[in-house]
Amino acid sequence: MTSFYLSKPYEPPQAPAKLPLGEPWALFGGISPDQFMARYWHKRPLLIRGAIPAFALSAQHGEPLDSPIPTKELLKFALQDEVEARLVKSNPWSFDSGPLSKKAIPSNDKPNWTLLLQGMEAHHPAASKILSWFRFIPDARLDDLMVSIAGVGGGVGPHFDSYDVFLIQMSGRRQWKISEQKDLSLNPNLPLKILRNFKPEQEWTLEPGDMLYLPPHVAHDGIALDAGCQTWSVGFRSPSFKELLQEGLWRLAESLEEIPALENKFADPKQGATHTAEQLPEELIKQLETKLKELKLDQIDGFLPGITAYLSEPKQQALFDAPDKPLRPQEFLRKLGSSRLLPHPQTRILSLGKQVYCNGESMTLGQAPDILLAWQTLSARKELSAGRLKHLDQSSLYEAYLAGWVVFEH
Ligand code: SIN
Ligand code: CO
C-alpha cells in the first residue's frame, strides 16, 4: 500500500503518436490492443493486475508511487466553477452537484463519501497523457477522464453505466464487485441511480496500478478501502441512434438554407376542382417527393458532415479564452517554427475523410490546401509543429487560435 509521506506522484508517459496495435501491452495484461478489441471491447469485463507496472516496480524498490494528483491538489479542483464536480455520500445516500464549497467537502479521514471530478483531461496534464494510451479507440467514442476520490467506505453504490469504462486504481485500494445480471431495475426511492437487486458474481480488491475494464451494462460497485482512494476512469460514450439521427437531421435541415432554389414556392397550375378539399393535394405530394429525391436527403454522404460536426462539439461546460495578446499572423508563423500548436484540452477535433471538424464546426470547407493539411495533422496527431503555412491570414486555423480553440505549448 502507498504511504502518504514516502510516496511520490506517478508521472504517466505520453503514448507514442503511432501506437503499436499488434504488440503485447502490460496495460491489457500482456495482450495487444488488437486482441483487447477483438476479445473484450464492448463484450466482457477484464481485470488487469499491474496494468501500470511502475507502481509495483517502485514499491519493490522502496519508493512507492501515488496518484499523479495528490489529494490536496485534487480537492482544490472541486471548488472551481469550470470543473464538473459531484459529491456522493453513502449511509444515508445523498448527492450534491458542484460547484462545491470548501465546507461541503468531507475531510480525508471521514468515511462514506466520494467526490467525482469529470473532464479532468482539461485540467491536469497527467490526465490527458493517460487518455493518449487509449488512442487506438476512435476519438468520436471518447467521453472523458473522471477522477474519483473517496474516504473509507466511499462509493457511488451498485449501478450500471451505458459506457465502456477503464477504471484505473491510482491511490489506495478499492474493492470492486461486478455482476452481469439481467435485472437492471433501479431503486426508485434514492436520489442516485442505484440497483434495486445487486447480486455480485465476482469480487476483487484493486491496488494502485491495477485496472478494471467494464463494457456497458455490467452492474458494478466500487468501495474505497483506504482514505484518499483514487480511481481514474476513462469513459467512452455511445450515442443512441435517436440522438445521431435527430442531430444529423437538424443539421441537414439547416444546410437547406444554402440552396437558394428552395425559396421557390410550390405552384399548382394543374390543380383541378375537387370534392376532397380536406386532403393534402396530390400535386404537392408529387412535387415534394421529387424534391426529396433530388436533394438525396436519405443518403449517408449528405448526413455524415452534420453527424461529425455534432460529435466534435465540446462538453457543455467547456470554456475557451481568447489569447491575452494574440500574435499577429507573422508572429504566429514564427512561433510555430519553435513550438507546437495543440488543441486546447477541451477542444474536440474529428475527421470525416479529408474534412476536419472542430468544436462543432467545419474547419476545412473552402480553405487553402496548406490550411487543410494543417487541420488534418492537428486532427490525426493532436499537434502541429513547423509546417509552411502560406495562407494563415484569415484562415480557419488563425481564427481557431484567436478563439482559444488551439493554443501554443508553453
Ligand atoms: C468511482 O470511480 O468511484 C465510480 C466510477 C463508476 O463506478 O462508474
Ligand atoms: Co460506474
XYZ file of C-alpha atoms and ligand atoms in Angstrom:
419
model
C 0.000 0.000 0.000
C 1.175 3.507 -0.671
C 2.289 5.617 2.205
C 1.455 9.277 2.226
C 4.833 10.505 3.396
C 7.211 8.362 1.367
C 5.417 8.127 -1.927
C 5.961 10.317 -4.944
C 3.480 11.146 -7.677
C 3.404 8.801 -10.641
C 4.182 10.613 -13.868
C 2.301 8.930 -16.697
C 4.149 8.939 -20.022
C 2.595 10.262 -23.221
C 1.920 7.353 -25.590
C 3.741 7.391 -28.947
C 1.725 9.028 -31.752
C 1.521 5.709 -33.561
C 0.516 3.052 -31.059
C 1.814 -0.475 -31.730
C -1.562 -2.176 -32.173
C -0.234 -5.696 -32.512
C 2.218 -5.728 -29.624
C 1.556 -7.044 -26.119
C 0.925 -4.369 -23.507
C 1.110 -4.616 -19.745
C -1.837 -2.192 -19.743
C -4.015 -5.013 -21.061
C -2.361 -7.801 -19.137
C 0.042 -8.787 -21.897
C -2.333 -8.793 -24.862
C -2.206 -6.287 -27.723
C -4.740 -3.529 -28.432
C -5.838 -5.638 -31.450
C -6.511 -8.600 -29.173
C -8.134 -6.472 -26.497
C -10.561 -5.027 -29.027
C -11.380 -8.432 -30.513
C -11.856 -10.266 -27.222
C -13.086 -7.766 -24.650
C -14.109 -4.360 -26.032
C -17.855 -3.825 -25.677
C -18.160 -7.532 -24.847
C -16.840 -8.648 -21.470
C -15.070 -7.331 -18.355
C -11.319 -7.672 -17.917
C -9.315 -7.290 -14.722
C -5.661 -6.380 -15.232
C -3.309 -6.698 -12.302
C -0.302 -4.405 -12.620
C -1.678 -2.641 -15.708
C 0.740 0.153 -14.827
C 3.852 -1.865 -13.831
C 5.609 1.246 -12.478
C 3.558 1.050 -9.271
C 4.704 -2.459 -8.314
C 8.298 -1.855 -9.515
C 8.678 1.324 -7.488
C 7.162 -0.290 -4.412
C 9.714 -3.133 -4.695
C 12.467 -0.541 -4.670
C 11.052 1.059 -1.556
C 9.865 4.138 -3.445
C 6.094 3.722 -3.640
C 4.186 5.793 -6.144
C 0.978 7.638 -5.539
C -1.597 9.234 -7.827
C -0.229 11.890 -10.212
C -2.512 14.345 -8.395
C -2.067 14.494 -4.599
C -5.277 14.612 -2.528
C -4.867 18.237 -1.526
C -4.381 19.416 -5.089
C -7.273 17.294 -6.319
C -9.727 18.669 -3.779
C -8.979 22.210 -4.965
C -10.402 21.346 -8.387
C -13.788 20.662 -6.790
C -14.036 24.326 -5.785
C -13.539 25.637 -9.307
C -16.570 26.641 -11.352
C -15.180 25.150 -14.537
C -14.752 21.667 -13.084
C -17.833 19.455 -13.112
C -17.878 18.008 -9.584
C -20.316 15.761 -7.715
C -20.265 14.704 -4.102
C -21.896 11.408 -3.161
C -22.365 10.303 0.426
C -23.404 6.808 1.361
C -25.133 5.848 4.567
C -27.536 7.543 4.061
C -27.285 8.202 0.334
C -27.098 11.854 -0.686
C -25.981 13.669 -3.775
C -24.680 17.173 -4.397
C -23.580 18.623 -7.731
C -20.907 21.294 -7.782
C -19.517 23.841 -7.591
C -18.912 22.824 -4.029
C -17.831 24.982 -1.133
C -14.769 24.100 0.911
C -17.029 23.316 3.850
C -19.074 20.822 1.832
C -16.094 18.538 1.190
C -15.600 15.985 3.995
C -12.093 15.662 5.391
C -9.984 12.752 4.245
C -10.342 10.740 7.438
C -14.166 10.779 7.373
C -15.848 7.652 5.971
C -18.568 7.090 3.337
C -18.133 9.867 0.817
C -16.752 10.208 -2.665
C -16.082 13.168 -4.848
C -16.259 12.759 -8.631
C -14.434 15.169 -10.902
C -15.399 14.968 -14.544
C -13.361 16.028 -17.601
C -10.023 16.091 -15.759
C -8.053 15.813 -19.022
C -8.796 19.505 -19.446
C -7.390 20.427 -16.063
C -4.347 18.260 -15.452
C -1.679 17.161 -17.959
C -1.339 13.719 -16.303
C -4.984 13.013 -17.126
C -4.604 13.974 -20.782
C -1.443 11.835 -21.006
C -3.392 8.846 -19.773
C -6.011 9.424 -22.462
C -3.225 9.178 -25.056
C -2.781 5.492 -24.086
C -6.253 4.736 -25.372
C -5.968 6.404 -28.773
C -6.438 3.113 -30.579
C -10.141 3.632 -29.901
C -11.814 6.229 -32.165
C -11.821 9.784 -30.760
C -15.547 10.020 -31.526
C -16.167 7.387 -28.842
C -14.167 9.106 -26.106
C -16.054 10.916 -23.411
C -13.613 11.991 -20.734
C -11.411 11.092 -17.808
C -13.141 11.217 -14.439
C -11.175 11.159 -11.204
C -12.862 9.996 -8.032
C -11.503 10.421 -4.538
C -13.112 8.803 -1.534
C -12.969 8.299 2.201
C -13.072 4.734 3.554
C -16.346 3.091 2.523
C -16.982 5.737 -0.143
C -18.554 4.846 -3.484
C -21.487 5.669 -5.718
C -23.348 2.442 -4.907
C -24.178 -0.559 -7.100
C -25.169 0.707 -10.536
C -24.587 0.234 -14.238
C -23.369 2.637 -16.902
C -24.182 2.841 -20.591
C -20.483 3.487 -21.136
C -17.382 1.434 -21.725
C -15.009 2.341 -18.940
C -11.436 1.645 -17.862
C -11.195 2.016 -14.082
C -7.579 2.650 -13.125
C -6.686 2.401 -9.441
C -4.300 5.282 -8.689
C -4.172 5.583 -4.920
C -5.222 3.365 -2.028
C -7.262 0.217 -2.556
C -10.780 -0.202 -3.851
C -12.956 -3.258 -3.691
C -14.894 -3.907 -6.873
C -17.856 -6.224 -7.118
C -19.390 -6.860 -10.509
C -22.303 -8.773 -11.957
C -23.553 -9.477 -15.452
C -27.085 -9.789 -14.079
C -30.079 -9.139 -16.331
C -32.126 -7.319 -13.698
C -31.025 -3.687 -14.007
C -34.032 -2.147 -12.275
C -33.262 0.810 -10.041
C -34.275 1.635 -6.519
C -36.973 4.315 -7.033
C -36.545 5.874 -3.598
C -32.977 7.128 -3.879
C -31.508 10.367 -5.249
C -28.964 8.310 -7.218
C -29.207 5.548 -9.790
C -28.743 2.540 -7.542
C -29.696 -1.006 -8.464
C -32.592 -2.495 -6.585
C -31.184 -6.045 -6.600
C -27.422 -6.167 -6.923
C -26.129 -9.742 -6.895
C -22.318 -9.646 -7.141
C -20.795 -12.508 -9.141
C -17.116 -11.535 -8.904
C -15.133 -9.512 -6.430
C -11.606 -8.109 -6.420
C -9.522 -5.693 -4.413
C -7.677 -3.357 -6.757
C -4.293 -1.985 -5.735
C -2.648 1.082 -7.242
C -1.643 0.285 -10.833
C -4.426 -2.290 -11.341
C -7.179 -1.675 -13.886
C -10.678 -2.995 -14.491
C -12.349 -2.702 -17.883
C -16.144 -2.842 -17.947
C -18.344 -2.831 -21.036
C -21.738 -1.090 -20.813
C -24.494 -2.546 -18.612
C -22.276 -4.632 -16.345
C -23.506 -3.938 -12.813
C -20.705 -2.768 -10.514
C -19.977 -1.373 -7.094
C -16.620 0.096 -6.049
C -16.000 0.712 -2.380
C -12.927 2.578 -1.144
C -10.888 0.596 1.369
C -8.409 3.364 2.172
C -8.794 7.071 2.858
C -7.827 9.131 -0.192
C -8.654 6.234 -2.537
C -8.389 7.492 -6.124
C -9.854 5.808 -9.176
C -9.334 7.323 -12.599
C -11.960 6.288 -15.119
C -11.549 6.665 -18.826
C -15.085 6.691 -20.177
C -16.344 6.100 -23.710
C -19.727 7.385 -24.826
C -22.005 5.759 -27.360
C -24.779 7.977 -28.610
C -28.185 6.449 -29.300
C -29.421 6.201 -32.873
C -32.161 8.636 -31.891
C -29.538 11.195 -30.883
C -27.435 10.624 -34.002
C -30.392 10.793 -36.375
C -32.005 13.782 -34.703
C -28.754 15.727 -34.616
C -27.959 14.749 -38.205
C -31.432 15.743 -39.387
C -31.287 19.124 -37.641
C -28.058 19.951 -39.331
C -29.273 18.663 -42.661
C -32.346 20.903 -42.313
C -30.115 23.884 -41.562
C -27.951 23.199 -44.597
C -31.031 23.718 -46.838
C -30.556 27.449 -46.124
C -27.654 27.337 -48.550
C -29.808 26.274 -51.535
C -31.465 29.433 -52.950
C -33.663 27.433 -55.369
C -35.585 26.107 -52.377
C -37.022 29.601 -51.858
C -39.228 28.908 -54.900
C -42.837 28.458 -53.983
C -44.982 25.450 -54.676
C -47.099 26.045 -57.801
C -50.194 24.113 -58.851
C -51.455 25.307 -62.224
C -52.624 21.731 -62.874
C -54.832 21.534 -59.748
C -58.376 20.630 -60.748
C -61.653 21.262 -58.917
C -62.012 18.728 -56.060
C -64.647 17.132 -53.784
C -61.962 16.179 -51.233
C -60.761 19.659 -50.348
C -59.684 18.467 -46.897
C -56.977 16.194 -48.319
C -53.367 17.247 -48.787
C -53.146 17.922 -52.545
C -51.751 15.065 -54.662
C -49.800 17.603 -56.657
C -47.975 18.836 -53.533
C -47.097 15.274 -52.544
C -45.752 14.508 -56.019
C -43.589 17.612 -56.205
C -42.236 17.109 -52.684
C -41.286 13.557 -53.484
C -39.293 14.743 -56.482
C -37.519 17.354 -54.342
C -36.613 14.814 -51.661
C -35.111 12.576 -54.329
C -33.199 15.461 -55.937
C -31.767 16.554 -52.586
C -30.784 12.948 -51.743
C -31.966 13.500 -48.204
C -31.841 9.815 -47.370
C -28.238 9.320 -48.469
C -25.478 8.805 -45.949
C -22.959 11.161 -47.598
C -25.233 14.117 -47.041
C -25.784 13.079 -43.486
C -22.271 12.448 -42.194
C -20.892 16.013 -42.164
C -23.617 17.035 -39.695
C -23.004 13.968 -37.551
C -19.248 14.586 -37.469
C -19.804 18.237 -36.599
C -22.152 17.165 -33.803
C -19.752 14.611 -32.358
C -16.970 17.196 -32.416
C -18.912 19.520 -30.129
C -17.094 20.214 -26.865
C -18.610 19.436 -23.477
C -21.276 21.885 -22.387
C -19.155 23.448 -19.683
C -16.104 23.896 -21.922
C -14.760 27.436 -21.803
C -12.303 28.854 -24.279
C -10.408 32.052 -23.565
C -9.067 34.158 -26.389
C -5.291 34.692 -26.004
C -4.491 37.822 -23.939
C -2.194 39.311 -26.518
C -2.902 37.422 -29.719
C 0.074 37.002 -32.014
C -0.298 38.585 -35.423
C -0.202 36.107 -38.318
C 3.526 36.755 -38.956
C 4.369 36.247 -35.276
C 2.181 33.155 -35.180
C 4.171 31.643 -38.044
C 7.475 32.440 -36.360
C 6.281 30.868 -33.119
C 5.138 27.762 -34.984
C 8.760 27.304 -36.053
C 9.828 26.752 -32.460
C 6.816 25.495 -30.542
C 3.938 23.105 -31.034
C 0.367 24.156 -31.617
C -2.039 21.959 -29.646
C -5.796 21.660 -29.455
C -6.990 23.317 -26.232
C -7.653 20.434 -23.801
C -11.418 20.993 -24.084
C -11.345 21.153 -27.875
C -12.644 18.191 -29.828
C -11.380 17.534 -33.349
C -12.724 14.815 -35.632
C -12.187 13.955 -39.266
C -14.546 12.740 -41.947
C -12.289 11.649 -44.809
C -10.261 14.741 -45.671
C -12.610 17.163 -43.914
C -11.905 18.255 -40.359
C -14.453 19.366 -37.771
C -13.539 21.201 -34.605
C -15.845 22.101 -31.729
C -18.950 21.581 -33.838
C -17.809 23.423 -36.955
C -16.265 22.534 -40.274
C -12.708 23.876 -40.382
C -11.702 22.814 -43.844
C -14.512 23.672 -46.255
C -13.232 26.272 -48.706
C -9.795 26.547 -47.054
C -6.470 26.649 -48.914
C -4.580 23.316 -49.218
C -1.908 24.269 -46.650
C -4.581 25.078 -44.062
C -6.408 21.857 -44.912
C -3.220 19.884 -44.322
C -2.568 21.699 -41.037
C -6.024 20.748 -39.774
C -5.615 17.162 -40.910
C -2.359 16.986 -38.919
C -3.978 18.547 -35.856
C -6.826 16.082 -36.096
C -4.683 12.970 -36.569
C -1.744 13.824 -34.295
C -3.388 16.311 -31.968
C -0.440 18.634 -32.550
C 1.070 20.767 -35.269
C 4.674 21.799 -35.486
C 6.607 23.696 -38.151
C 4.905 23.248 -41.497
C 4.836 26.078 -44.004
C 1.596 27.988 -43.992
C 1.137 30.474 -46.786
C -2.499 31.245 -46.194
C -2.701 31.703 -42.436
C -4.171 35.188 -42.649
C -7.972 34.978 -42.328
C -7.840 31.198 -42.317
C -9.945 28.991 -40.061
C -6.732 27.974 -38.271
C -5.870 31.533 -37.283
C -9.495 32.103 -36.272
C -9.410 28.985 -34.099
C -6.255 30.397 -32.467
C -7.980 33.729 -31.808
C -10.917 31.850 -30.271
C -8.612 29.871 -27.960
C -9.517 26.534 -29.586
C -5.871 25.834 -30.405
C -3.014 27.015 -28.197
C 0.766 27.094 -28.268
C 2.523 24.761 -25.909
C 4.179 26.751 -23.147
C -15.811 5.759 -8.964
O -14.751 5.971 -9.536
O -15.944 5.988 -7.766
C -17.021 5.216 -9.617
C -16.925 5.047 -11.032
C -18.055 4.178 -11.520
O -18.415 3.210 -10.882
O -18.597 4.445 -12.592
Co -19.940 3.138 -12.956
